[in-house]
C-alpha positions as a printed Julia matrix, in Angstrom:
434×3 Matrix{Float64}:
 -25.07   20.51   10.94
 -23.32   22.66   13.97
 -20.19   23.97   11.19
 -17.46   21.85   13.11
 -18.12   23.47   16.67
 -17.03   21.77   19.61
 -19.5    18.79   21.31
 -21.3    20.55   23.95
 -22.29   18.86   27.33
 -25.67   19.23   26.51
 -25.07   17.34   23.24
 -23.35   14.84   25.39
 -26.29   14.2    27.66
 -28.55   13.56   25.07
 -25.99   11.19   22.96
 -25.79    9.45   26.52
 -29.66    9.27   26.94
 -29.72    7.68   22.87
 -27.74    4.96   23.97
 -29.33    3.99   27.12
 -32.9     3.99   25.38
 -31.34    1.92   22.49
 -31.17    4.28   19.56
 -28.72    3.92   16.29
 -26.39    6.22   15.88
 -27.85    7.62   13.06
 -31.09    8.77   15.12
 -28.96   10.09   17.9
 -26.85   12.29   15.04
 -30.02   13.54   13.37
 -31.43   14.45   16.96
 -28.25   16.85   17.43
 -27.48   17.86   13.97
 -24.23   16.28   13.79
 -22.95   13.76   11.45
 -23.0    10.02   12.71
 -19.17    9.52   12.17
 -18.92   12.84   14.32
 -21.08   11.04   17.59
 -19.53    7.49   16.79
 -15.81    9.22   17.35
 -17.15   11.19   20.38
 -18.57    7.91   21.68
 -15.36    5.85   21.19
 -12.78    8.5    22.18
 -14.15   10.07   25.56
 -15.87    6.69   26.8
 -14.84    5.5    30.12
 -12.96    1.92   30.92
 -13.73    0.22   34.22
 -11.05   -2.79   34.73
 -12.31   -5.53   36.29
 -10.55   -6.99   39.79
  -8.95  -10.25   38.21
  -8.06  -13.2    39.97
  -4.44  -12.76   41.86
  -4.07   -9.56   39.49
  -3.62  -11.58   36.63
  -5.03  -10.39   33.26
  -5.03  -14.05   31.96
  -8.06  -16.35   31.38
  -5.74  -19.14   33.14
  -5.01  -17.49   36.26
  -7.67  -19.66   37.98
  -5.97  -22.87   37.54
  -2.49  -22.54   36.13
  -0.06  -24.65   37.46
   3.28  -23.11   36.03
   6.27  -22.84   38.18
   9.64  -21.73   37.71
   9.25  -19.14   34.78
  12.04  -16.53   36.7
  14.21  -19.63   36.8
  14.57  -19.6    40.5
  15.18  -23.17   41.13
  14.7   -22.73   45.19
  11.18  -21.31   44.23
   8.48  -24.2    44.98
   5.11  -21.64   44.71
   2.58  -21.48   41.69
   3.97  -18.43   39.34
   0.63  -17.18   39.47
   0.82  -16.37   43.22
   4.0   -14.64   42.93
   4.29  -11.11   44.99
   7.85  -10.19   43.41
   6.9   -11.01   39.21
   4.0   -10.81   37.17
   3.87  -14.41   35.78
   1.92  -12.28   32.81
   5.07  -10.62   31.23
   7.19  -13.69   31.02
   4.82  -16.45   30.47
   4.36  -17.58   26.75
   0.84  -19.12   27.4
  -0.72  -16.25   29.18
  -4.1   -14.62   26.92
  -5.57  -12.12   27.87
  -9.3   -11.41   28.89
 -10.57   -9.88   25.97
 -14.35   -9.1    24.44
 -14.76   -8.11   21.14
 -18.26   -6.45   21.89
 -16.66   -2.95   22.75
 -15.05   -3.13   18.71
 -19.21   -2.83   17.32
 -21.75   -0.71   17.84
 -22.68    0.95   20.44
 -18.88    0.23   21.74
 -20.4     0.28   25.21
 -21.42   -2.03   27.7
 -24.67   -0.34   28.14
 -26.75   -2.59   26.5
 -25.06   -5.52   26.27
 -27.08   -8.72   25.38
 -25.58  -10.95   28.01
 -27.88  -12.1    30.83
 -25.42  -12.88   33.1
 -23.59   -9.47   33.27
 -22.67   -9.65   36.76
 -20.74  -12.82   36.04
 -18.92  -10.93   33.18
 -15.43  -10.93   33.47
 -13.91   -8.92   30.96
 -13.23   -4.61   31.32
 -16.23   -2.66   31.16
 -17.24    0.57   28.95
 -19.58    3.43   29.8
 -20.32    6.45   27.84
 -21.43    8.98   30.6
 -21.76   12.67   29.67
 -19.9    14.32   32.72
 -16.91   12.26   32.43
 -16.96   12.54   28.96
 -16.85   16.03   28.65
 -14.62   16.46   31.36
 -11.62   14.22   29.24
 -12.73   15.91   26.31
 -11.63   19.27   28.06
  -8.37   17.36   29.79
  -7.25   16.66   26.21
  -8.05   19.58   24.67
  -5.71   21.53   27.92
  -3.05   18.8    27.49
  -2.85   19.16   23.87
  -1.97   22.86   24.13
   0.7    22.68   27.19
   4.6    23.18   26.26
   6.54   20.4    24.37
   4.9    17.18   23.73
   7.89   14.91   22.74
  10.29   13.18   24.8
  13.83   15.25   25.62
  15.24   11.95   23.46
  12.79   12.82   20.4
  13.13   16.32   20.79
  17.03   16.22   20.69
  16.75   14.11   17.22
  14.55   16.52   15.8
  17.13   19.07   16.36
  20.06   17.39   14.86
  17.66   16.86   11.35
  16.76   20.58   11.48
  19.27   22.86   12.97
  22.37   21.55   10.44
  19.69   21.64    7.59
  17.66   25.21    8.01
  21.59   27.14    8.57
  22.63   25.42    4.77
  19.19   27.23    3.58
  16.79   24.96    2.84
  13.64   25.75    3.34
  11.1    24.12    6.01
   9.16   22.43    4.03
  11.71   20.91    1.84
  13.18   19.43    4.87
   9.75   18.58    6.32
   9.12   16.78    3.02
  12.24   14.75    2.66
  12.52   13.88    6.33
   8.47   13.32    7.0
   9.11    9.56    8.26
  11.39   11.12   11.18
  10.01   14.44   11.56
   6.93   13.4    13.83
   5.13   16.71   14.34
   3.88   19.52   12.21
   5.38   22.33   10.16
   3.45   24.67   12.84
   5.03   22.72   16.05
   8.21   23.42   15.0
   7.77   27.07   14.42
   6.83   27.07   18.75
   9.46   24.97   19.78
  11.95   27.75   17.75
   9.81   30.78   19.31
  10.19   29.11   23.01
  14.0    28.04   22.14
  13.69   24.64   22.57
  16.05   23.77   19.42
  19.39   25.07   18.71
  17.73   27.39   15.77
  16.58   30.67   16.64
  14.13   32.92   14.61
  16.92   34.49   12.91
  17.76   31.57   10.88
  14.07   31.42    9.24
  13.8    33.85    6.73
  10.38   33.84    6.56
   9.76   35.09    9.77
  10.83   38.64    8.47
   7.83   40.24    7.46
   7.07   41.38    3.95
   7.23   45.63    4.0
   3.54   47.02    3.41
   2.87   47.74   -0.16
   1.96   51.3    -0.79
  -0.48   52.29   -3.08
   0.39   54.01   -6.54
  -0.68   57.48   -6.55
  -0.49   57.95  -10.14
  -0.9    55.88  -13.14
   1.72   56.1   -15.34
   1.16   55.5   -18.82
   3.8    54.16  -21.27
   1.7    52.81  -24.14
   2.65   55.57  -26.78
   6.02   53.72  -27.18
   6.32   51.72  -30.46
   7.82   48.27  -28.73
   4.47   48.13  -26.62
   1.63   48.46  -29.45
  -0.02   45.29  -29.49
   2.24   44.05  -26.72
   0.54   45.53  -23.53
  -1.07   43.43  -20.52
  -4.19   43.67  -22.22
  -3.22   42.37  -25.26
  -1.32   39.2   -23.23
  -4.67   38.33  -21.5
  -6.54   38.39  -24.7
  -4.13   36.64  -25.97
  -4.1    33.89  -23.65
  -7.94   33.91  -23.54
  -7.64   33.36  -27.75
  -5.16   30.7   -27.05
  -6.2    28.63  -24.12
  -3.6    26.44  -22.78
  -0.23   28.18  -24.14
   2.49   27.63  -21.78
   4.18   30.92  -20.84
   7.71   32.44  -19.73
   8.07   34.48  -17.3
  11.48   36.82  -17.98
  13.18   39.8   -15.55
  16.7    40.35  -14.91
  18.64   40.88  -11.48
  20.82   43.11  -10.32
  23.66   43.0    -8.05
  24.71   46.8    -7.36
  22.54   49.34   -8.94
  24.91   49.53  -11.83
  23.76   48.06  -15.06
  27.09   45.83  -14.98
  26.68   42.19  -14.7
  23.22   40.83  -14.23
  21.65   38.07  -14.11
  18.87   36.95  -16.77
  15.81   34.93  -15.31
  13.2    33.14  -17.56
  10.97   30.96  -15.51
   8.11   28.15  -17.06
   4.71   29.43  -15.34
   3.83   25.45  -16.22
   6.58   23.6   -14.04
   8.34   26.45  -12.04
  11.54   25.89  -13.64
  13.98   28.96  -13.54
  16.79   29.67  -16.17
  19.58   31.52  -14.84
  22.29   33.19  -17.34
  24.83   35.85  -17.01
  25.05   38.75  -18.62
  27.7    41.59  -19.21
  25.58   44.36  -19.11
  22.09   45.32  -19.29
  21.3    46.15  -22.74
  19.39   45.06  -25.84
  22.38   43.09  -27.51
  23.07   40.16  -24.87
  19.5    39.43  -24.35
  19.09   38.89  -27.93
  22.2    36.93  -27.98
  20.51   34.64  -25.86
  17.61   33.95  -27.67
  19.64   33.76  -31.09
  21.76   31.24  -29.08
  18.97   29.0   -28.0
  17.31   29.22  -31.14
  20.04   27.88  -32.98
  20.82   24.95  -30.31
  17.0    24.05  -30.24
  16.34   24.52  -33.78
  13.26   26.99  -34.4
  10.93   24.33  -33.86
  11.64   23.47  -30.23
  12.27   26.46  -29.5
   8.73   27.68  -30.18
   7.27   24.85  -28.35
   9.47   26.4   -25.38
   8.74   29.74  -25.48
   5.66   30.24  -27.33
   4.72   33.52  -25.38
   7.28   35.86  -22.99
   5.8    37.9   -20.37
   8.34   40.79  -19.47
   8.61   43.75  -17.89
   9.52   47.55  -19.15
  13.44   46.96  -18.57
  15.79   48.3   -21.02
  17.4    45.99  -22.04
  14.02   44.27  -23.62
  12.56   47.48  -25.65
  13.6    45.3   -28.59
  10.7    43.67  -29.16
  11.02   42.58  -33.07
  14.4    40.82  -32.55
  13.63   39.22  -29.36
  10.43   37.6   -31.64
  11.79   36.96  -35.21
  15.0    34.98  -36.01
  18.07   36.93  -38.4
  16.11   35.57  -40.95
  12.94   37.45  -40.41
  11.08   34.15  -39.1
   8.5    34.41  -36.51
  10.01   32.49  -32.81
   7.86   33.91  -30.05
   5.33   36.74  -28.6
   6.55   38.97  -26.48
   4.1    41.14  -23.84
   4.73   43.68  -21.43
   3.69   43.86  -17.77
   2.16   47.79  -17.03
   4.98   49.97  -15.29
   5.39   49.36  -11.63
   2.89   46.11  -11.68
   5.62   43.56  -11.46
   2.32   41.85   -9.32
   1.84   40.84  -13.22
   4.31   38.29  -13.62
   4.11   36.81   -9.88
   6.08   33.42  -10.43
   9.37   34.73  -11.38
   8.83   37.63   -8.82
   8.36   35.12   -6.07
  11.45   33.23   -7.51
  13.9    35.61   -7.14
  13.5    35.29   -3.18
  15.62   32.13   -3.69
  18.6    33.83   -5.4
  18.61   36.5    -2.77
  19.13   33.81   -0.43
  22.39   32.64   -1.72
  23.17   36.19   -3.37
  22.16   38.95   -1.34
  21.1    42.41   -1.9
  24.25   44.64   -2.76
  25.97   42.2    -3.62
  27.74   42.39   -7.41
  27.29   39.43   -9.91
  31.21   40.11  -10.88
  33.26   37.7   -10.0
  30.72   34.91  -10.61
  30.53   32.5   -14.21
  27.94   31.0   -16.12
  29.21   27.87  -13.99
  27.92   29.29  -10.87
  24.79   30.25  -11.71
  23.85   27.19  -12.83
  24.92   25.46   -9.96
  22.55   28.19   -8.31
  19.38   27.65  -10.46
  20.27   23.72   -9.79
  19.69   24.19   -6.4
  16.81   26.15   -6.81
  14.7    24.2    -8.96
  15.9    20.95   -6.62
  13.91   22.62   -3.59
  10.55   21.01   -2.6
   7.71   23.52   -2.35
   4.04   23.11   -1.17
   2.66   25.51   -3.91
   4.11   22.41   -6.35
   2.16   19.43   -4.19
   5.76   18.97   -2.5
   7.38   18.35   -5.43
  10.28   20.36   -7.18
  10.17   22.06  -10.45
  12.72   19.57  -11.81
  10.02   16.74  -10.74
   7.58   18.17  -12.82
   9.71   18.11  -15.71
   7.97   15.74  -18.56
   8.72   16.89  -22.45
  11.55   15.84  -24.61
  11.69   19.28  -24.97
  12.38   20.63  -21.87
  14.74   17.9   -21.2
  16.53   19.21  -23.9
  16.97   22.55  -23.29
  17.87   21.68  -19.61
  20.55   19.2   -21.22
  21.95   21.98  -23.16
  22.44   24.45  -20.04
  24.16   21.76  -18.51
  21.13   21.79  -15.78
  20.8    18.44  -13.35
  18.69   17.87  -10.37
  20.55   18.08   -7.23
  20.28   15.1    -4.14
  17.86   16.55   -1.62
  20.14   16.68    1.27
  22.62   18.71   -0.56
  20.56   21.57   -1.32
  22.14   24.42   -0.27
  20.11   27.84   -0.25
  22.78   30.12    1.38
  25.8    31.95    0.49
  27.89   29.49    1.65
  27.27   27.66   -2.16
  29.62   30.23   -3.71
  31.78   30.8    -1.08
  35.49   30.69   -2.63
């Protein structure tokens, strides 16, 4: 096979030589090393249609000897409908049929070698395949394809009232892409040049994604933490053997946020590697205590149980506020609830889904911005939103559609955590503006 490169005129003269001598299509795509589908599409696509000269004009088998008068309901008019100058009798006429051969529908979808012995007295359209004319469209739609805007000013002014409204409340391209598909006729990649040749009312300063990502710079050092107690038997290492021990366990992903470089008020973020589903829950401070007031919390409204199920292993990073290892994985009690692992230092690349995650609170919450002011209220509504947002990564589905256990349901139901109606997703400050 030719590895998907264009048909070449060459290719063409020789597919038109196959059909003229009678060939299948199968012996014709072995003879060019192309697939048959791939010389049956060429064949159908860039063949050319020669209309025939029908009687008065008339595309109607009946336009010989049709007798109709007065379809325009001209009562004055005394002359055969078919002989009409000013209307074709065609458009208007409920008997009309048209001439039509169901030859061109079957192989080889070409006149060329018709079976008919009278072809001269033939009076349907005629198909060719000939290999100049053939490459020459296949070049004509290959340059059309590629010139400026290929929608109507009406279509194009509809696709900007579902975008523009939609992309400044933050959603995110292909969410809306998703939910709209039926209306939005064109691709995720047209609408990116129609924005870069200002064609809708967006510009690329609404897409945040067209900022690009800052160049990651390489760690001189390594820096090596593993002499502290909390990380014996707890580093990266140990997680991925671990995980290779005990295939299938579903893991957490946990970090916290900031909102000034203070450790006042921030945010706690566990995510579910399995369904994407991020937990968002205020904290005071950053320290040991409220972290572990969180699990102690959840423990006791899941019962121990469930909440193993939930969180069988935790993947965190070095933060202070979760050096407590032995609390965050036994209960008051002493009873065992979780494992808990820690990413290297500076490799947050080792918990990537709740690293990625984050982008979305950002969105709503900017950099520099403090968590004070904010309740437990409004970051739910926040992490709502979130996990309510379509995403390719998920098969265009949202975390919250991926949501199957009792158990999940549960713990969701206990946050007070409900999907959100995909039109009202709202990924921009304006969700917390008071």
């Amino acid at each position: 096979m030719s590895n998907y490169n264009r048909i070449t005129l060459k290719e063409r003269v020789r597919i038109e030589a196959g059909i003229y001598s009678g060939y299948s299509f199968h012996k014709i795509a072995k003879d060019i090393e192309r697939s048959t589908s791939s010389v049956i599409r060429e064949v159908k696509r860039n063949r050319i249609k020669i209309k025939m000269p029908y009687i008065f004009g008339r595309d109607c088998i009946y336009a010989s000897n049709c007798a109709k008068k007065n379809m325009c309901d001209d009562e004055y008019c005394t002359r055969k409908c078919r002989l009409c100058e000013k209307i074709d009798c065609t458009k208007i006429c409920d008997r009309v049929k048209n001439h039509e051969c169901s030859k061109h529908l079957k192989s080889p979808f070409v006149c060329s070698n018709c079976g008919e012995k009278n072809k001269r007295r033939c009076i349907y359209d005629k198909y060719y395949y000939i290999a100049e004319r053939a490459d020459a469209k296949a070049k004509k739609t290959r340059s059309e394809s590629r010139k400026g805007i290929r929608l109507s000013q009406q279509e194009l002014q509809t696709l900007d009232e579902i975008l523009s409204p939609l992309i400044r409340q933050g959603q995110p391209l292909s969410h809306i892409c998703s939910i709209h598909k039926a209306e939005i006729k064109v691709s995720e990649r047209s609408i990116y040049n129609y924005i870069d040749q200002g064609e809708l009312t967006i510009c690329n300063l609404d897409l945040r994604r067209k900022v690009k990502y800052k160049r990651r710079r390489k760690k001189q050092t390594e820096i090596k933490c593993n002499r502290f107690n909390y990380r014996r038997g707890r580093t990266y290492e140990d997680y991925l053997k671990y995980l290779e021990e005990h295939p299938g366990t579903p893991v957490v992903e946990m970090d916290t946020v900031r909102g000034l470089r203070t450790r006042e008020h921030v945010v706690l973020t566990m995510m579910f590697v399995e369904n994407s589903v991020m937990l968002l829950i205020l904290l005071k401070d950053e320290s040991m205590e409220p972290v572990i007031k969180v699990f102690d919390k959840l423990t006791k409204e899941l019962g121990l149980k469930r909440f193993r199920k939930l969180f069988p292993v935790v993947l965190t990073d070095n933060g202070r506020c979760f050096k407590n290892a032995l609390e965050l994985e036994y209960t008051k009690s002493g009873l065992p609830r979780t494992r808990v692992f820690y990413c290297d230092p500076q490799a947050s690349w080792q918990k990537p889904h709740i690293e990625k995650n984050h982008e979305f609170i950002r969105y709503v919450i900017p950099k520099g911005h403090t968590f004070k002011g904010y309740t437990q209220k409004d970051m739910t509504l926040v992490a709502n939103h979130i996990n309510s947002t379509i995403r390719p990564g998920l098969s265009y589905k949202s975390p919250y559609d991926l949501v199957k256990t009792e158990d999940m349901k549960k713990l969701l139901e206990i946050l007070g955590m409900s999907p959100i109606p995909a039109e009202d997703i709202c990924l921009s400050p304006k969700l917390l503006s008071k």
